[in-house]
Tab-separated table of C-alpha atoms and ligand atoms in Angstrom:
chain	number	residue	atom	x	y	z
A	8	MET	CA	-16.979	-13.654	-13.197
A	9	THR	CA	-16.465	-10.409	-13.011
A	10	PHE	CA	-15.307	-6.739	-12.356
A	11	SER	CA	-18.195	-5.179	-9.914
A	12	LEU	CA	-17.005	-4.791	-6.941
A	13	LYS	CA	-20.647	-4.376	-5.476
A	14	GLY	CA	-22.007	-5.322	-2.034
A	15	LYS	CA	-17.951	-5.959	-1.217
A	16	THR	CA	-16.244	-4.317	1.756
A	17	PHE	CA	-12.769	-3.053	1.184
A	18	ILE	CA	-10.749	-1.662	4.006
A	19	ILE	CA	-8.009	1.359	2.638
A	20	MET	CA	-4.879	1.824	4.990
A	21	GLY	CA	-2.422	4.728	4.476
A	22	VAL	CA	-4.606	7.764	2.867
A	23	ALA	CA	-2.502	10.486	3.588
A	24	ASN	CA	-3.590	13.197	0.929
A	25	LYS	CA	-5.502	13.830	-2.030
A	26	ARG	CA	-1.846	12.468	-3.871
A	27	SER	CA	-1.133	9.472	-2.142
A	28	ILE	CA	-1.778	6.442	-4.152
A	29	ALA	CA	-4.099	4.611	-1.103
A	30	TRP	CA	-6.833	7.584	-2.236
A	31	GLY	CA	-6.405	6.346	-5.957
A	32	VAL	CA	-6.960	2.576	-5.014
A	33	ALA	CA	-10.453	4.070	-2.573
A	34	ARG	CA	-10.973	6.166	-6.163
A	35	SER	CA	-11.253	3.265	-8.190
A	36	LEU	CA	-12.396	1.061	-6.081
A	37	HIS	CA	-15.093	4.077	-5.409
A	38	GLY	CA	-15.555	3.638	-8.974
A	39	ALA	CA	-16.199	-0.405	-8.752
A	40	GLY	CA	-18.990	-0.404	-6.582
A	41	ALA	CA	-16.437	-1.202	-3.318
A	42	LYS	CA	-17.780	-0.190	-0.412
A	43	LEU	CA	-14.965	1.673	1.771
A	44	ILE	CA	-13.447	2.115	5.086
A	45	PHE	CA	-10.425	3.873	6.210
A	46	THR	CA	-7.941	3.617	7.952
A	47	TYR	CA	-5.408	6.634	9.291
A	48	GLY	CA	-1.692	5.958	11.243
A	49	ARG	CA	-1.207	9.659	12.757
A	50	ASP	CA	-4.447	12.160	14.574
A	51	ARG	CA	-2.917	14.904	12.114
A	52	THR	CA	-4.142	12.441	9.429
A	53	GLU	CA	-7.128	12.395	10.714
A	54	ARG	CA	-8.324	15.296	9.142
A	55	SER	CA	-7.232	15.118	6.193
A	56	VAL	CA	-9.080	11.309	5.402
A	57	ARG	CA	-12.101	12.417	6.877
A	58	GLU	CA	-12.751	15.312	4.316
A	59	LEU	CA	-11.671	13.401	1.027
A	60	ALA	CA	-13.441	10.238	2.231
A	61	GLY	CA	-16.704	12.572	2.410
A	62	THR	CA	-16.342	13.700	-0.680
A	63	LEU	CA	-17.789	9.936	-1.952
A	64	GLU	CA	-20.577	9.364	-3.339
A	65	GLY	CA	-23.489	7.832	-1.766
A	66	GLU	CA	-23.381	6.496	2.188
A	67	PRO	CA	-20.206	7.594	3.823
A	68	SER	CA	-17.132	5.626	4.995
A	69	LEU	CA	-15.827	4.870	8.171
A	70	VAL	CA	-13.065	6.085	9.013
A	71	LEU	CA	-10.862	4.358	11.923
A	72	GLN	CA	-7.245	5.356	13.444
A	73	CYS	CA	-4.828	2.030	13.365
A	74	ASP	CA	-1.778	2.452	14.193
A	75	VAL	CA	0.065	-0.245	12.832
A	76	THR	CA	2.662	-0.393	15.024
A	77	ASN	CA	-0.139	-0.154	18.295
A	78	ASP	CA	-1.383	-4.826	19.002
A	79	GLU	CA	-3.799	-2.749	20.885
A	80	GLN	CA	-4.994	-0.359	18.200
A	81	ILE	CA	-5.240	-3.037	15.897
A	82	THR	CA	-6.953	-5.308	17.699
A	83	ALA	CA	-9.758	-2.431	18.390
A	84	CYS	CA	-10.326	-1.318	14.750
A	85	PHE	CA	-10.673	-4.855	13.474
A	86	ALA	CA	-12.781	-5.539	16.407
A	87	LYS	CA	-15.174	-2.018	15.171
A	88	ILE	CA	-15.075	-3.099	11.200
A	89	LYS	CA	-16.946	-6.641	12.645
A	90	GLU	CA	-19.491	-5.323	14.857
A	91	ASP	CA	-20.005	-2.575	12.123
A	92	VAL	CA	-19.360	-3.907	9.442
A	93	GLY	CA	-19.063	-8.132	9.648
A	94	LEU	CA	-17.935	-8.820	6.390
A	95	ILE	CA	-15.019	-7.011	4.455
A	96	HIS	CA	-13.084	-8.493	0.820
A	97	GLY	CA	-10.115	-7.360	0.580
A	98	ILE	CA	-7.252	-4.795	2.241
A	99	ALA	CA	-5.375	-2.201	0.325
A	100	HIS	CA	-1.977	-1.941	2.885
A	101	CYS	CA	-0.018	1.250	1.746
A	102	ILE	CA	1.815	2.002	4.067
A	103	ALA	CA	5.716	1.971	4.653
A	104	PHE	CA	7.839	4.000	6.891
A	105	ALA	CA	11.914	4.900	7.451
A	106	ASN	CA	13.513	7.608	9.334
A	107	LYS	CA	14.503	10.527	6.566
A	108	ASP	CA	18.366	10.855	7.221
A	109	GLU	CA	18.240	7.671	6.519
A	110	LEU	CA	16.912	8.070	2.928
A	111	ASP	CA	19.676	9.943	1.697
A	112	GLY	CA	23.871	8.977	2.228
A	113	GLU	CA	24.877	5.516	2.418
A	114	PHE	CA	22.862	1.895	2.570
A	115	VAL	CA	25.851	0.697	5.185
A	116	ASP	CA	24.992	3.595	8.082
A	117	THR	CA	21.831	2.525	9.211
A	118	THR	CA	21.081	2.243	11.969
A	119	ARG	CA	20.097	-0.747	14.208
A	120	GLU	CA	16.887	1.373	15.027
A	121	GLY	CA	15.945	2.637	11.965
A	122	PHE	CA	16.508	-0.741	10.312
A	123	LEU	CA	14.228	-2.035	12.588
A	124	LEU	CA	11.421	0.476	12.694
A	125	ALA	CA	11.471	0.622	9.036
A	126	HIS	CA	10.576	-2.991	8.990
A	127	ASN	CA	7.826	-2.486	11.682
A	128	ILE	CA	5.703	-0.203	10.380
A	129	SER	CA	6.730	-1.028	5.740
A	130	SER	CA	6.464	-4.972	6.386
A	131	PHE	CA	5.968	-6.419	9.501
A	132	SER	CA	2.474	-4.205	9.765
A	133	LEU	CA	0.950	-6.071	6.360
A	134	THR	CA	1.174	-9.697	8.340
A	135	ALA	CA	-0.423	-8.199	11.854
A	136	VAL	CA	-3.359	-6.318	9.699
A	137	ALA	CA	-3.242	-10.375	7.804
A	138	LYS	CA	-3.748	-12.049	10.363
A	139	ALA	CA	-6.744	-9.568	12.375
A	140	ALA	CA	-8.426	-9.636	9.401
A	141	LYS	CA	-8.743	-12.802	8.829
A	142	ASP	CA	-11.280	-14.174	10.396
A	143	LEU	CA	-13.227	-11.191	8.917
A	144	MET	CA	-12.712	-12.621	5.334
A	145	ALA	CA	-15.045	-15.638	6.127
A	146	GLU	CA	-15.998	-15.089	2.301
A	147	GLY	CA	-12.166	-15.402	0.909
A	148	GLY	CA	-10.738	-12.120	-0.046
A	149	SER	CA	-8.005	-9.796	-1.611
A	150	ILE	CA	-4.991	-8.389	0.452
A	151	VAL	CA	-3.065	-5.639	-1.783
A	152	THR	CA	0.225	-4.361	-0.953
A	153	MET	CA	2.669	-1.047	-2.460
A	154	SER	CA	5.966	-2.554	-3.669
A	155	TYR	CA	8.849	-0.806	-5.011
A	156	LEU	CA	12.046	-2.076	-7.558
A	157	GLY	CA	14.292	-0.714	-4.141
A	158	GLY	CA	13.364	-4.239	-3.158
A	159	GLU	CA	14.611	-6.307	-5.682
A	160	ARG	CA	17.081	-3.755	-6.660
A	161	VAL	CA	19.538	-1.125	-5.217
A	162	MET	CA	18.032	1.666	-6.423
A	163	PRO	CA	20.515	5.185	-4.962
A	164	ASN	CA	18.901	6.356	-1.960
A	165	TYR	CA	16.343	3.846	-0.576
A	166	ASN	CA	18.659	2.167	1.122
A	167	ILE	CA	16.655	0.737	4.506
A	168	MET	CA	13.054	0.472	2.359
A	169	GLY	CA	15.166	-1.067	-0.327
A	170	VAL	CA	14.913	-3.898	3.094
A	171	ALA	CA	12.502	-2.922	3.469
A	172	LYS	CA	10.206	-4.130	0.547
A	173	ALA	CA	12.815	-7.047	-0.366
A	174	SER	CA	10.884	-8.115	3.106
A	175	LEU	CA	7.877	-7.009	2.432
A	176	GLU	CA	7.912	-9.023	-0.867
A	177	ALA	CA	8.546	-12.347	1.057
A	178	ASN	CA	6.519	-10.840	3.017
A	179	VAL	CA	3.271	-11.125	1.223
A	180	ARG	CA	4.406	-14.981	-0.316
A	181	TYR	CA	4.411	-16.165	3.479
A	182	LEU	CA	1.443	-14.917	3.642
A	183	ALA	CA	-0.140	-16.035	0.457
A	184	TYR	CA	0.586	-19.169	1.171
A	185	ASP	CA	-0.752	-19.758	4.910
A	186	LEU	CA	-4.243	-17.440	3.043
A	187	GLY	CA	-4.966	-19.197	0.586
A	188	LYS	CA	-6.012	-22.130	1.702
A	189	TYR	CA	-9.014	-19.192	3.136
A	190	GLY	CA	-9.238	-17.905	-0.482
A	191	ILE	CA	-7.798	-15.365	0.894
A	192	ARG	CA	-4.836	-14.304	-1.888
A	193	VAL	CA	-2.152	-11.659	-1.348
A	194	ASN	CA	-0.021	-9.746	-4.280
A	195	SER	CA	1.684	-6.552	-4.142
A	196	ILE	CA	1.996	-3.677	-7.239
A	197	SER	CA	5.645	-2.080	-7.488
A	198	ALA	CA	4.030	1.360	-8.563
A	199	GLY	CA	6.619	3.668	-10.464
A	200	PRO	CA	7.826	6.975	-8.771
A	201	ILE	CA	4.800	9.016	-8.162
A	202	ARG	CA	5.335	12.810	-6.494
A	203	THR	CA	3.206	11.632	-3.098
A	204	LEU	CA	3.273	13.532	0.347
A	205	SER	CA	5.517	10.220	1.267
A	206	ALA	CA	7.819	11.291	-1.795
A	207	LYS	CA	8.266	15.100	-0.354
A	208	GLY	CA	11.435	16.147	0.252
A	209	VAL	CA	13.344	12.723	-2.031
A	210	SER	CA	16.251	15.375	-3.318
A	211	ASP	CA	16.461	15.541	-7.382
A	212	PHE	CA	13.209	13.400	-7.723
A	213	ASN	CA	12.084	15.492	-10.978
A	214	SER	CA	15.389	13.624	-12.142
A	215	ILE	CA	14.185	10.307	-11.428
A	216	LEU	CA	11.029	10.869	-12.868
A	217	ARG	CA	12.661	12.618	-16.802
A	218	LYS	CA	14.607	9.635	-16.267
A	219	ILE	CA	11.605	7.726	-16.292
A	220	GLU	CA	9.966	9.019	-18.690
A	221	GLU	CA	12.670	8.855	-20.815
A	222	GLU	CA	13.505	5.416	-19.824
A	223	ALA	CA	10.907	3.568	-19.417
A	224	PRO	CA	9.045	1.316	-22.561
A	225	LEU	CA	5.610	3.429	-22.285
A	226	LYS	CA	7.368	6.741	-22.035
A	227	ARG	CA	5.414	8.394	-18.929
A	228	THR	CA	5.546	8.024	-15.071
A	229	THR	CA	2.656	6.754	-13.172
A	230	THR	CA	0.068	7.989	-11.779
A	231	PRO	CA	-1.820	7.241	-8.535
A	232	GLU	CA	-5.557	6.548	-10.963
A	233	GLU	CA	-2.891	3.094	-12.516
A	234	VAL	CA	-1.980	1.947	-9.524
A	235	GLY	CA	-6.051	1.394	-8.024
A	236	ASP	CA	-7.276	0.380	-11.451
A	237	THR	CA	-4.874	-2.810	-11.444
A	238	ALA	CA	-5.190	-3.052	-6.969
A	239	THR	CA	-9.013	-2.883	-8.196
A	240	PHE	CA	-8.799	-6.060	-10.536
A	241	LEU	CA	-6.622	-7.475	-8.560
A	242	PHE	CA	-9.915	-7.509	-5.887
A	243	SER	CA	-11.818	-7.871	-8.321
A	244	ASP	CA	-12.619	-12.067	-9.185
A	245	MET	CA	-10.644	-11.801	-12.743
A	246	SER	CA	-7.663	-12.188	-10.539
A	247	ARG	CA	-8.929	-14.830	-8.997
A	248	GLY	CA	-6.044	-17.024	-10.235
A	249	ILE	CA	-3.176	-15.302	-8.713
A	250	THR	CA	-1.962	-14.715	-5.516
A	251	GLY	CA	1.779	-14.258	-4.434
A	252	GLU	CA	2.220	-12.438	-7.266
A	253	ASN	CA	3.969	-8.557	-6.925
A	254	ILE	CA	2.558	-6.461	-10.387
A	255	HIS	CA	4.855	-3.831	-11.765
A	256	VAL	CA	2.748	-0.579	-12.616
A	257	ASP	CA	5.572	0.761	-13.828
A	258	SER	CA	5.205	2.367	-17.278
A	259	GLY	CA	7.625	-1.124	-18.088
A	260	TYR	CA	10.180	0.379	-16.885
A	261	HIS	CA	11.845	-3.211	-14.789
A	262	ILE	CA	11.947	-4.724	-17.904
A	263	MET	CA	14.672	-2.413	-19.229
A	264	GLY	CA	18.395	-2.810	-18.058
B	328	LIG	C1	14.731	5.592	-4.465
B	328	LIG	C2	14.130	7.460	-4.559
B	328	LIG	C3	13.718	8.076	-3.369
B	328	LIG	C4	14.274	7.733	-1.772
B	328	LIG	C5	13.782	7.267	-1.090
B	328	LIG	C6	12.353	7.335	-0.461
B	328	LIG	C7	11.976	6.499	-0.213
B	328	LIG	C8	10.829	6.779	0.340
B	328	LIG	C9	9.855	5.810	0.953
B	328	LIG	C10	9.745	6.472	2.648
B	328	LIG	C11	8.156	5.437	3.300
B	328	LIG	C12	9.204	7.792	3.114
B	328	LIG	C13	9.320	8.191	3.997
B	328	LIG	O1	9.584	7.381	5.340
B	328	LIG	C14	9.761	9.756	4.947
B	328	LIG	C15	9.374	9.838	5.613
B	328	LIG	O2	10.171	9.765	6.268
B	328	LIG	C16	9.108	11.691	6.389
B	328	LIG	N1	7.816	11.436	5.596
B	328	LIG	C17	6.358	11.828	6.323
B	328	LIG	O3	6.583	10.982	7.842
B	328	LIG	C18	5.099	12.137	5.620
B	328	LIG	C19	5.058	12.945	6.521
B	328	LIG	C20	4.272	10.250	5.687
B	328	LIG	C21	3.339	10.988	4.911
B	328	LIG	O4	5.340	9.578	5.106
B	328	LIG	C22	5.118	8.668	5.652
B	328	LIG	N2	5.872	7.500	5.468
B	328	LIG	O5	4.007	8.340	6.231
B	328	LIG	C23	12.276	6.491	-4.169
B	328	LIG	C24	11.957	6.956	-5.232
B	328	LIG	C25	11.869	7.027	-6.602
B	328	LIG	C26	10.552	5.914	-4.528
B	328	LIG	C27	9.291	6.516	-3.905
B	328	LIG	C28	9.252	7.840	-3.554
B	328	LIG	C29	9.556	5.130	-3.155
B	328	LIG	C30	8.179	5.365	-2.515
B	328	LIG	O6	8.608	3.687	-1.458
B	328	LIG	O7	7.552	5.855	-1.366
């Protein structure tokens, strides 16, 4: 059994910029010798993803659009991947969205539209992508998605995203059950708070980080590299007995009362 991912291909969904967790996953996978394919959702992130992908040494990575709210785009994206590389070994799903005005104030005020939008992008997209990718993982594979403690416990202001992450974590378990027979494992990483673009504008983010530094067993906050290395472990044979799991990469914060 080996940690090396040489000769294996992974799809990374959700890079926005160099601070993205998805980019931490990409760097770690690249370091393990994997071949990468990047997907982006919105037109305006294309440039940033292409620039970052271009900084990786070796063969250039394929960069494709895959707006996960659009079934035709998902189909077209995976058809293109099938045509270009044939076989893949895993997917890093690092995608989430909720309306900004619903990540503040009271959860009880969540609208039907906002509720459905958050679930569509942050949870259903995993089901849709797993379905599209299943046949491309003919040698078995590993799917890894990103969660947060707010899916298990109430965290002020996380609101609709907490409910969407709870759905995502259950989604992981049901997908793990279905796809296990094909040798495909499905897991999530519950990352501690990281200053990414999606965390931008979160009021008092500094004090959230400070609380982690004070209270978490490891007395420090989480880095995208730490999440990336755990994802690489989940993509490698070293984790071959693990599926349907939610691994906390959060300096141990989740064990605190
Ligand atoms: C308890 C907290 C703080 C409050 C909640 C933050 C939730 C963040 C997650 C969502 C996914 C952020 C989001 O959708 C923001 C958008 O409304 C606006 N931003 C964007 O559109 C930017 C440009 C793009 C790149 O963002 C997305 N998502 O596409 C949680 C924090 C302590 C931890 C945290 C920040 C968790 C998390 O889930 O990310």
